[in-house]
Coordinates of N, CA and C in Angstrom, one line a residue:
S1 N 68.8 102.2 110.2 CA 69.4 100.8 110.0 C 68.6 100.1 108.9
A2 N 69.2 99.0 108.5 CA 68.6 98.2 107.4 C 67.1 97.8 107.7
T3 N 66.8 97.5 108.9 CA 65.5 97.0 109.3 C 64.4 98.1 109.1
N4 N 64.7 99.3 109.4 CA 63.6 100.3 109.3 C 63.7 101.1 108.1
D5 N 64.3 100.5 107.0 CA 64.4 101.2 105.7 C 63.0 101.4 105.1
L6 N 62.7 102.7 105.0 CA 61.3 103.0 104.4 C 61.3 103.1 102.9
L7 N 62.4 103.2 102.3 CA 62.4 103.2 100.8 C 61.9 101.9 100.3
G8 N 60.9 102.0 99.3 CA 60.4 100.8 98.8 C 59.3 100.2 99.6
A9 N 58.9 100.8 100.7 CA 57.8 100.3 101.5 C 56.5 100.3 100.8
D10 N 55.6 99.5 101.2 CA 54.3 99.4 100.5 C 53.6 100.7 100.6
P11 N 53.3 101.4 99.4 CA 52.8 102.7 99.4 C 51.3 102.8 99.8
L12 N 50.6 101.7 99.9 CA 49.2 101.8 100.3 C 49.0 101.6 101.8
I13 N 50.0 101.2 102.5 CA 49.8 101.0 104.0 C 49.7 102.4 104.6
G14 N 48.7 102.6 105.4 CA 48.5 103.8 106.2 C 48.1 105.0 105.3
L15 N 47.5 104.7 104.2 CA 47.1 105.8 103.3 C 46.0 106.6 103.8
S16 N 46.0 107.9 103.8 CA 45.0 108.8 104.3 C 43.7 108.7 103.4
P17 N 42.6 109.0 104.0 CA 41.3 109.0 103.2 C 41.4 110.0 102.0
E18 N 42.2 111.1 102.2 CA 42.3 112.1 101.1 C 43.1 111.4 99.9
K19 N 44.1 110.7 100.2 CA 44.9 110.0 99.2 C 44.2 108.9 98.5
K20 N 43.4 108.2 99.3 CA 42.6 107.1 98.7 C 41.6 107.7 97.7
E21 N 41.1 108.9 98.1 CA 40.1 109.6 97.2 C 40.8 110.0 95.9
L22 N 42.1 110.4 96.0 CA 42.9 110.8 94.8 C 43.1 109.6 93.9
L23 N 43.4 108.4 94.5 CA 43.6 107.2 93.7 C 42.3 106.9 93.0
R24 N 41.2 107.0 93.7 CA 39.9 106.7 93.0 C 39.6 107.7 91.8
R25 N 39.9 109.0 92.1 CA 39.7 110.0 91.0 C 40.6 109.8 89.8
L26 N 41.9 109.4 90.1 CA 42.8 109.2 89.0 C 42.3 108.0 88.1
R27 N 41.9 106.9 88.8 CA 41.4 105.7 88.1 C 40.2 106.1 87.2
E28 N 39.3 106.9 87.8 CA 38.1 107.4 87.1 C 38.5 108.2 85.9
S29 N 39.5 109.1 86.1 CA 39.8 110.1 85.0 C 40.5 109.5 83.8
V30 N 41.0 108.2 83.9 CA 41.6 107.6 82.7 C 40.9 106.3 82.4
A31 N 39.7 106.2 82.8 CA 38.9 105.0 82.6 C 38.7 104.7 81.1
D32 N 38.8 105.8 80.3 CA 38.6 105.7 78.8 C 39.8 105.1 78.1
L33 N 40.9 104.9 78.9 CA 42.2 104.5 78.2 C 42.6 103.0 78.5
D34 N 43.3 102.4 77.6 CA 43.8 101.0 77.8 C 45.1 101.1 78.7
K35 N 45.1 100.3 79.8 CA 46.2 100.4 80.7 C 46.8 99.0 80.9
P36 N 48.1 98.8 81.2 CA 48.6 97.5 81.5 C 48.3 97.0 82.8
D37 N 47.7 97.8 83.7 CA 47.4 97.4 85.1 C 46.3 98.3 85.6
D38 N 45.5 97.8 86.5 CA 44.4 98.6 87.0 C 44.4 98.6 88.6
S39 N 45.5 98.2 89.2 CA 45.6 98.1 90.6 C 45.8 99.5 91.3
D40 N 45.5 99.6 92.5 CA 45.8 100.9 93.3 C 47.3 101.1 93.3
Y41 N 48.1 100.0 93.3 CA 49.6 100.2 93.3 C 50.0 100.9 92.0
Y42 N 49.4 100.5 90.9 CA 49.7 101.1 89.6 C 49.4 102.7 89.6
Y43 N 48.2 103.0 90.1 CA 47.9 104.4 90.1 C 48.7 105.2 91.1
S44 N 49.1 104.5 92.2 CA 49.9 105.3 93.2 C 51.3 105.7 92.7
R45 N 51.8 104.9 91.7 CA 53.1 105.3 91.1 C 53.1 106.7 90.6
W46 N 52.0 107.0 89.8 CA 51.9 108.2 89.1 C 51.6 109.4 90.1
L47 N 50.8 109.1 91.1 CA 50.5 110.1 92.1 C 51.7 110.4 93.0
I48 N 52.5 109.4 93.4 CA 53.7 109.6 94.2 C 54.7 110.4 93.4
A49 N 54.8 110.0 92.1 CA 55.8 110.7 91.3 C 55.5 112.2 91.1
R50 N 54.3 112.6 91.3 CA 53.9 114.0 91.1 C 53.3 114.5 92.5
K51 N 53.9 114.0 93.6 CA 53.6 114.5 94.9 C 52.1 114.6 95.2
W52 N 51.3 113.6 94.7 CA 49.9 113.5 94.9 C 49.1 114.7 94.3
N53 N 49.7 115.3 93.3 CA 48.9 116.3 92.6 C 48.2 115.6 91.4
L54 N 46.8 115.6 91.6 CA 46.0 114.8 90.7 C 46.2 115.2 89.2
E55 N 46.1 116.5 89.0 CA 46.2 117.0 87.6 C 47.5 116.6 86.9
K56 N 48.6 116.8 87.7 CA 49.9 116.5 87.1 C 50.1 114.9 86.9
A57 N 49.6 114.2 87.9 CA 49.7 112.7 87.8 C 48.9 112.2 86.6
E58 N 47.7 112.8 86.3 CA 46.9 112.4 85.2 C 47.6 112.7 83.9
N59 N 48.2 113.9 83.8 CA 49.0 114.3 82.6 C 50.1 113.3 82.3
L60 N 50.8 113.0 83.4 CA 52.0 112.1 83.3 C 51.5 110.7 82.8
L61 N 50.4 110.2 83.4 CA 49.9 108.9 83.0 C 49.4 108.9 81.6
R62 N 48.6 109.9 81.2 CA 48.1 110.0 79.8 C 49.2 110.0 78.8
T63 N 50.3 110.8 79.1 CA 51.4 110.9 78.2 C 52.1 109.6 78.1
H64 N 52.2 108.9 79.2 CA 52.8 107.5 79.2 C 52.0 106.5 78.4
L65 N 50.7 106.6 78.5 CA 49.9 105.6 77.8 C 50.0 105.8 76.3
K66 N 50.1 107.1 75.9 CA 50.3 107.4 74.5 C 51.7 106.8 74.1
F67 N 52.7 107.0 74.9 CA 54.1 106.5 74.7 C 54.0 105.0 74.6
R68 N 53.3 104.3 75.4 CA 53.2 102.8 75.4 C 52.7 102.4 74.0
K69 N 51.6 103.0 73.5 CA 51.0 102.7 72.3 C 52.0 102.8 71.1
E70 N 52.8 103.8 71.2 CA 53.8 104.1 70.1 C 55.1 103.3 70.2
N71 N 55.5 103.0 71.4 CA 56.8 102.4 71.6 C 56.9 101.0 72.1
I72 N 55.9 100.6 73.0 CA 56.1 99.3 73.6 C 55.7 98.1 72.7
D73 N 54.6 98.2 72.0 CA 54.2 97.1 71.1 C 55.3 96.8 70.0
P74 N 55.9 97.9 69.4 CA 57.0 97.5 68.4 C 58.2 96.8 68.9
I75 N 58.5 96.9 70.2 CA 59.7 96.3 70.7 C 59.5 94.9 71.3
R76 N 58.2 94.5 71.4 CA 57.9 93.2 72.0 C 58.8 92.1 71.4
D77 N 58.8 92.0 70.1 CA 59.5 91.0 69.4 C 60.9 91.4 68.8
W78 N 61.3 92.6 69.3 CA 62.6 93.2 68.8 C 63.8 92.5 69.4
T79 N 64.8 92.2 68.6 CA 66.0 91.6 69.2 C 67.1 92.7 69.1
P80 N 67.7 93.0 70.2 CA 68.8 94.0 70.2 C 69.9 93.6 69.3
P81 N 70.6 94.5 68.6 CA 71.8 94.2 67.8 C 72.8 93.4 68.7
E82 N 73.6 92.6 68.0 CA 74.5 91.7 68.7 C 75.5 92.4 69.6
V83 N 76.0 93.6 69.1 CA 76.9 94.4 69.9 C 76.3 94.8 71.3
L84 N 75.0 95.1 71.3 CA 74.4 95.4 72.6 C 74.2 94.2 73.5
R85 N 73.9 93.1 72.8 CA 73.7 91.8 73.6 C 75.0 91.4 74.2
K86 N 76.1 91.6 73.5 CA 77.4 91.1 74.0 C 78.1 92.0 74.9
F87 N 78.0 93.3 74.7 CA 78.8 94.2 75.4 C 78.1 95.2 76.4
F88 N 76.8 95.1 76.5 CA 76.1 96.0 77.4 C 75.9 95.2 78.7
P89 N 76.8 95.5 79.7 CA 76.8 94.7 80.9 C 75.7 95.0 81.8
G90 N 75.3 94.0 82.5 CA 74.2 94.2 83.6 C 73.3 93.0 83.7
G91 N 72.8 92.8 85.0 CA 71.9 91.7 85.2 C 71.5 91.7 86.7
F92 N 70.4 90.9 86.9 CA 69.9 90.8 88.3 C 70.6 89.7 89.0
F93 N 70.8 89.9 90.3 CA 71.5 88.9 91.2 C 71.0 89.1 92.6
G94 N 70.3 88.1 93.2 CA 69.9 88.2 94.6 C 69.0 89.3 94.9
E95 N 68.8 89.6 96.2 CA 67.9 90.6 96.6 C 68.4 91.4 97.8
D96 N 67.8 92.6 98.1 CA 68.3 93.4 99.2 C 67.7 93.0 100.5
R97 N 68.0 93.7 101.6 CA 67.5 93.2 102.9 C 66.0 93.3 103.0
Q98 N 65.3 94.0 102.2 CA 63.8 94.0 102.2 C 63.2 93.1 101.2
G99 N 64.0 92.4 100.5 CA 63.5 91.4 99.5 C 63.3 92.0 98.1
H100 N 63.8 93.2 97.8 CA 63.7 93.7 96.5 C 64.8 93.2 95.6
P101 N 64.6 92.9 94.3 CA 65.6 92.4 93.4 C 66.7 93.5 93.2
V102 N 68.0 93.0 93.0 CA 69.1 93.9 92.8 C 69.7 93.7 91.4
W103 N 69.8 94.9 90.8 CA 70.4 94.9 89.4 C 71.8 95.4 89.5
Y104 N 72.7 94.7 88.9 CA 74.1 95.1 88.9 C 74.5 95.7 87.5
D105 N 75.2 96.8 87.5 CA 75.5 97.5 86.3 C 77.0 97.9 86.3
N106 N 77.7 97.4 85.3 CA 79.2 97.6 85.2 C 79.4 98.9 84.4
F107 N 78.9 100.0 84.9 CA 78.9 101.2 84.1 C 80.3 101.7 83.7
G108 N 81.2 101.6 84.7 CA 82.6 102.1 84.4 C 83.3 101.5 83.3
N109 N 82.9 100.3 82.9 CA 83.5 99.6 81.8 C 82.8 99.8 80.4
L110 N 81.7 100.6 80.4 CA 81.0 100.8 79.2 C 81.8 101.6 78.2
D111 N 81.8 101.2 77.0 CA 82.5 102.0 76.0 C 81.5 102.9 75.2
F112 N 81.2 104.1 75.8 CA 80.1 104.9 75.2 C 80.4 105.2 73.7
R113 N 81.6 105.7 73.4 CA 81.9 106.1 72.1 C 81.7 104.9 71.1
G114 N 82.2 103.8 71.6 CA 82.0 102.6 70.7 C 80.6 102.2 70.4
F115 N 79.7 102.3 71.5 CA 78.3 102.0 71.3 C 77.7 103.0 70.3
Y116 N 78.0 104.3 70.6 CA 77.5 105.4 69.8 C 77.8 105.2 68.3
L117 N 79.0 104.8 68.1 CA 79.4 104.7 66.7 C 78.9 103.4 66.0
S118 N 78.6 102.3 66.8 CA 78.3 101.1 66.2 C 76.8 100.7 66.2
V119 N 76.0 101.4 67.0 CA 74.5 101.2 66.9 C 73.8 102.5 66.8
Q120 N 72.5 102.3 66.4 CA 71.6 103.5 66.2 C 71.2 104.0 67.6
K121 N 71.1 105.3 67.8 CA 70.7 105.8 69.1 C 69.3 105.2 69.5
E122 N 68.5 105.0 68.5 CA 67.1 104.5 68.7 C 67.2 103.1 69.4
D123 N 68.3 102.3 69.0 CA 68.5 101.0 69.6 C 68.8 101.0 71.1
L124 N 69.5 102.1 71.5 CA 69.9 102.2 72.9 C 68.6 102.5 73.7
F125 N 67.7 103.4 73.1 CA 66.4 103.7 73.7 C 65.6 102.4 73.9
K126 N 65.5 101.7 72.8 CA 64.7 100.4 72.7 C 65.2 99.4 73.8
L127 N 66.5 99.3 73.9 CA 67.1 98.4 74.9 C 66.7 98.8 76.3
K128 N 66.8 100.1 76.6 CA 66.4 100.6 77.9 C 65.0 100.3 78.2
I129 N 64.1 100.6 77.3 CA 62.7 100.4 77.5 C 62.4 98.9 77.7
K130 N 63.1 98.0 76.9 CA 62.9 96.6 77.0 C 63.3 96.1 78.4
H131 N 64.4 96.7 78.9 CA 64.9 96.3 80.3 C 63.8 96.8 81.3
L132 N 63.3 98.0 81.1 CA 62.3 98.5 82.1 C 61.0 97.7 82.1
E133 N 60.6 97.3 80.9 CA 59.4 96.4 80.8 C 59.6 95.1 81.5
E134 N 60.9 94.6 81.3 CA 61.2 93.3 82.0 C 61.2 93.5 83.5
N135 N 61.7 94.6 83.9 CA 61.7 94.9 85.4 C 60.3 94.9 85.9
M136 N 59.4 95.5 85.2 CA 58.0 95.5 85.7 C 57.4 94.1 85.8
R137 N 57.7 93.3 84.8 CA 57.3 91.9 84.8 C 57.9 91.1 86.0
L138 N 59.2 91.3 86.2 CA 59.9 90.7 87.3 C 59.3 91.1 88.7
L139 N 59.0 92.4 88.8 CA 58.5 92.8 90.1 C 57.1 92.2 90.4
K140 N 56.3 92.0 89.3 CA 55.0 91.4 89.5 C 55.2 90.0 90.0
E141 N 56.1 89.2 89.3 CA 56.4 87.9 89.7 C 56.9 87.8 91.2
Y142 N 57.8 88.7 91.5 CA 58.3 88.8 92.9 C 57.2 89.0 93.9
S143 N 56.3 89.9 93.6 CA 55.2 90.3 94.5 C 54.3 89.0 94.7
E144 N 54.0 88.3 93.6 CA 53.1 87.1 93.7 C 53.8 86.1 94.5
R145 N 55.1 85.9 94.3 CA 55.9 84.8 94.9 C 56.0 85.1 96.5
K146 N 56.2 86.3 96.8 CA 56.4 86.7 98.2 C 55.1 87.0 99.0
G147 N 54.0 87.2 98.2 CA 52.7 87.5 98.8 C 52.7 88.9 99.5
K148 N 53.6 89.8 99.0 CA 53.5 91.2 99.4 C 54.0 92.0 98.2
Y149 N 53.7 93.3 98.3 CA 54.0 94.2 97.2 C 55.5 94.5 97.2
I150 N 56.1 94.2 96.0 CA 57.5 94.5 95.7 C 57.5 95.4 94.5
G151 N 57.7 96.7 94.6 CA 57.4 97.6 93.5 C 58.6 98.3 92.9
C152 N 59.8 98.0 93.4 CA 61.0 98.7 92.9 C 62.2 97.9 93.1
V153 N 63.3 98.4 92.4 CA 64.5 97.7 92.3 C 65.7 98.5 92.9
T154 N 66.6 97.7 93.6 CA 67.8 98.3 94.1 C 68.9 98.1 93.0
S155 N 69.7 99.1 92.7 CA 70.7 99.0 91.6 C 72.1 99.2 92.3
V156 N 73.0 98.4 91.9 CA 74.4 98.6 92.3 C 75.2 98.9 91.0
I157 N 75.8 100.2 91.0 CA 76.5 100.6 89.8 C 78.0 100.7 90.1
D158 N 78.7 99.9 89.3 CA 80.1 99.7 89.5 C 80.8 100.8 88.6
M159 N 81.5 101.7 89.2 CA 82.1 102.8 88.4 C 83.6 102.6 88.2
E160 N 84.1 101.4 88.5 CA 85.6 101.2 88.3 C 85.9 101.4 86.8
N161 N 87.0 102.1 86.6 CA 87.5 102.4 85.2 C 86.8 103.5 84.5
L162 N 85.9 104.2 85.3 CA 85.3 105.4 84.7 C 86.4 106.5 84.4
S163 N 86.4 107.0 83.2 CA 87.4 108.0 82.9 C 86.9 109.0 81.8
F164 N 87.3 110.2 81.9 CA 86.8 111.2 81.0 C 87.2 110.8 79.5
Q165 N 88.4 110.2 79.4 CA 88.8 109.8 78.1 C 87.8 108.8 77.4
R166 N 87.4 107.9 78.2 CA 86.5 106.9 77.7 C 85.0 107.3 77.7
H167 N 84.6 108.1 78.7 CA 83.2 108.4 78.9 C 82.8 109.8 78.5
Y168 N 83.8 110.7 78.4 CA 83.3 112.0 78.0 C 83.2 112.1 76.5
H169 N 82.0 111.8 76.0 CA 81.7 111.8 74.6 C 80.4 112.5 74.5
R170 N 80.4 113.8 74.1 CA 79.2 114.7 74.1 C 77.9 114.0 73.6
P171 N 77.9 113.4 72.4 CA 76.6 112.9 71.9 C 76.1 111.7 72.9
S172 N 77.1 111.0 73.4 CA 76.7 109.9 74.3 C 76.0 110.4 75.6
I173 N 76.7 111.5 76.1 CA 76.1 112.1 77.4 C 74.7 112.6 77.1
Q174 N 74.5 113.3 76.0 CA 73.2 113.8 75.6 C 72.2 112.6 75.5
T175 N 72.6 111.5 75.0 CA 71.8 110.3 74.9 C 71.4 109.8 76.3
I176 N 72.4 109.7 77.2 CA 72.1 109.3 78.5 C 71.1 110.2 79.2
R177 N 71.3 111.5 79.0 CA 70.3 112.4 79.6 C 68.9 112.2 79.1
E178 N 68.8 111.9 77.8 CA 67.5 111.7 77.2 C 66.9 110.4 77.8
I179 N 67.7 109.3 77.9 CA 67.3 108.0 78.4 C 66.8 108.2 79.8
V180 N 67.5 109.0 80.6 CA 67.1 109.2 82.0 C 65.8 109.9 82.1
S181 N 65.6 110.9 81.2 CA 64.3 111.6 81.2 C 63.1 110.7 80.8
V182 N 63.3 109.9 79.8 CA 62.3 109.0 79.3 C 62.0 108.0 80.3
S183 N 63.0 107.5 81.0 CA 62.8 106.4 82.1 C 61.9 107.0 83.2
E184 N 62.3 108.2 83.7 CA 61.6 108.8 84.8 C 60.2 109.1 84.5
A185 N 59.9 109.6 83.2 CA 58.6 110.0 82.8 C 57.7 108.8 82.6
N186 N 58.2 107.6 82.3 CA 57.4 106.5 81.9 C 57.4 105.3 82.9
Y187 N 58.4 105.3 83.7 CA 58.6 104.2 84.7 C 58.9 104.8 86.1
P188 N 57.9 105.7 86.6 CA 58.2 106.4 87.9 C 58.2 105.4 89.0
E189 N 59.0 105.7 90.1 CA 59.0 105.0 91.3 C 59.4 103.5 91.1
L190 N 60.3 103.3 90.1 CA 60.8 101.9 89.8 C 62.1 101.7 90.5
T191 N 62.7 102.8 90.9 CA 64.0 102.8 91.6 C 63.9 102.9 93.1
K192 N 64.4 101.9 93.8 CA 64.3 102.0 95.3 C 65.6 102.8 95.7
R193 N 66.7 102.3 95.3 CA 68.0 103.0 95.7 C 69.0 102.7 94.6
V194 N 69.9 103.6 94.4 CA 71.1 103.4 93.5 C 72.3 103.4 94.4
I195 N 73.1 102.3 94.4 CA 74.3 102.3 95.2 C 75.5 102.3 94.3
I196 N 76.3 103.4 94.4 CA 77.5 103.6 93.6 C 78.7 103.0 94.3
V197 N 79.4 102.1 93.7 CA 80.7 101.6 94.3 C 81.9 101.8 93.4
K198 N 83.0 101.9 94.0 CA 84.3 102.0 93.3 C 84.4 103.3 92.5
A199 N 83.8 104.4 93.0 CA 83.7 105.7 92.3 C 85.1 106.3 92.3
P200 N 85.7 106.6 91.1 CA 87.0 107.3 91.1 C 86.9 108.8 91.4
K201 N 88.0 109.4 91.5 CA 88.0 110.9 91.8 C 87.2 111.7 90.8
I202 N 87.1 111.3 89.6 CA 86.4 112.1 88.6 C 84.8 111.9 88.7
F203 N 84.4 111.0 89.5 CA 82.9 110.7 89.6 C 82.1 111.9 89.8
P204 N 82.4 112.8 90.8 CA 81.5 113.9 91.0 C 81.3 114.8 89.8
A205 N 82.4 115.0 89.1 CA 82.3 115.8 87.8 C 81.5 115.2 86.8
A206 N 81.7 113.8 86.7 CA 80.9 113.1 85.7 C 79.4 113.1 86.0
Y207 N 79.1 112.9 87.3 CA 77.7 112.9 87.8 C 77.0 114.3 87.6
N208 N 77.8 115.3 87.7 CA 77.3 116.7 87.5 C 76.7 116.9 86.1
L209 N 77.3 116.1 85.1 CA 76.9 116.3 83.7 C 75.4 115.7 83.5
V210 N 75.0 114.8 84.3 CA 73.7 114.2 84.1 C 72.7 114.5 85.2
K211 N 73.1 114.9 86.4 CA 72.2 114.9 87.5 C 71.1 115.9 87.4
H212 N 71.3 117.0 86.6 CA 70.3 118.0 86.5 C 69.1 117.5 85.6
F213 N 69.3 116.4 85.0 CA 68.2 115.8 84.2 C 67.4 114.7 85.0
M214 N 67.8 114.6 86.3 CA 67.1 113.7 87.1 C 66.1 114.4 88.0
D215 N 65.1 113.8 88.4 CA 64.1 114.3 89.3 C 64.8 114.4 90.7
K216 N 64.5 115.4 91.5 CA 65.2 115.7 92.8 C 65.0 114.4 93.7
Y217 N 63.8 113.8 93.6 CA 63.5 112.7 94.4 C 64.4 111.5 94.1
T218 N 64.7 111.3 92.8 CA 65.5 110.2 92.3 C 66.9 110.5 92.8
R219 N 67.4 111.7 92.8 CA 68.8 112.1 93.2 C 68.9 111.7 94.7
Q220 N 67.9 111.9 95.5 CA 68.0 111.6 96.9 C 68.1 110.1 97.2
K221 N 67.9 109.2 96.1 CA 68.0 107.8 96.3 C 69.4 107.3 96.0
I222 N 70.3 108.2 95.6 CA 71.6 107.7 95.2 C 72.6 107.8 96.4
V223 N 73.2 106.6 96.6 CA 74.2 106.5 97.7 C 75.5 106.2 97.1
V224 N 76.5 107.1 97.4 CA 77.9 106.8 96.9 C 78.7 106.2 98.1
L225 N 79.1 105.0 98.0 CA 79.9 104.4 99.0 C 81.4 104.7 98.9
G226 N 82.1 104.7 100.0 CA 83.5 105.1 100.0 C 84.4 103.9 99.9
G227 N 85.7 104.1 100.4 CA 86.7 103.1 100.2 C 86.4 101.8 100.9
N228 N 85.6 101.8 102.0 CA 85.2 100.5 102.6 C 83.8 100.1 102.2
W229 N 83.6 100.2 100.9 CA 82.3 99.9 100.3 C 81.8 98.5 100.5
K230 N 82.8 97.5 100.6 CA 82.4 96.1 100.8 C 81.7 95.9 102.1
E231 N 82.1 96.7 103.1 CA 81.4 96.6 104.4 C 80.1 97.4 104.4
E232 N 80.2 98.6 103.8 CA 79.0 99.5 103.8 C 77.9 98.9 103.0
I233 N 78.1 98.2 101.9 CA 77.1 97.7 101.1 C 76.2 96.7 101.8
Q234 N 76.8 96.1 102.9 CA 76.1 95.0 103.6 C 75.0 95.6 104.5
K235 N 75.0 96.9 104.6 CA 73.9 97.6 105.3 C 72.6 97.4 104.5
Y236 N 72.8 97.4 103.2 CA 71.6 97.3 102.2 C 71.4 95.9 101.7
I237 N 72.4 95.1 101.6 CA 72.3 93.8 101.0 C 73.1 92.8 101.9
A238 N 72.4 91.7 102.3 CA 73.1 90.7 103.2 C 74.2 90.0 102.4
P239 N 75.2 89.5 103.1 CA 76.4 88.9 102.5 C 75.9 87.6 101.6
D240 N 74.9 86.9 102.1 CA 74.5 85.7 101.3 C 73.8 86.0 100.1
Q241 N 73.5 87.3 99.9 CA 72.8 87.8 98.6 C 73.8 88.6 97.7
L242 N 75.0 88.7 98.2 CA 76.0 89.5 97.4 C 76.9 88.6 96.6
P243 N 77.3 88.9 95.4 CA 78.3 88.2 94.7 C 79.7 88.3 95.4
E244 N 80.5 87.2 95.3 CA 81.8 87.2 95.9 C 82.6 88.5 95.6
A245 N 82.6 88.9 94.4 CA 83.4 90.1 93.9 C 83.0 91.4 94.7
Y246 N 81.8 91.3 95.3 CA 81.3 92.5 96.1 C 81.3 92.2 97.6
G247 N 82.2 91.3 98.0 CA 82.3 91.0 99.4 C 81.3 90.0 100.0
G248 N 80.6 89.4 99.1 CA 79.5 88.5 99.6 C 80.0 87.0 99.6
T249 N 79.1 86.1 99.9 CA 79.4 84.7 100.1 C 78.7 83.9 99.0
R250 N 78.1 84.6 98.0 CA 77.3 83.8 97.1 C 78.1 83.5 95.8

């Protein structure tokens, strides 16, 4: 039930001495590098993402810190092209039953081909990274405001109007795969749950095109709701936190 939902729980509660030791060793092993955060929560992200394998977690973190140096600073003052600001739908609204922020994404209405033809591929990457950096900042604010650790986001993805005609565009699918890979490698454990609503019949086939590029653990966090999704979604998000269009009272 919603109350004993363990996804997104505080990763440091009940941590074994062995895992505490791995956190200490990871912090020590990257002491020579500049990091955006030095908390146990920060180091736990990388260890959890690599199933507490110290060597793999250190490699992942070192690769990310190199990525930060090359990619994050240049986008701080970058303004996305107008077409992305106007037509790339999505935004935060309310929170789930455990107090995590909820991101809504109108994926089914995205015009892949249109974006691909009107903006540089690099701009789509920059926009995604900018969003993820904003997510990290928002989660920090949330945690401070609530006085407890809030480390991940619930996403509601609206698949209405998904169609092969509009969305099956090979270069775009390849770009999405690359964006998924970059996101997982550099922002691990940022997703609490992905709730898919209004999925048409073609959804399983469309999902097959990208799911192999997702971490197995990420795939386990995806929930596809059926025809009575307006009731089902309330298991995860209370009505007073849901927009009216999604069966809520807000």
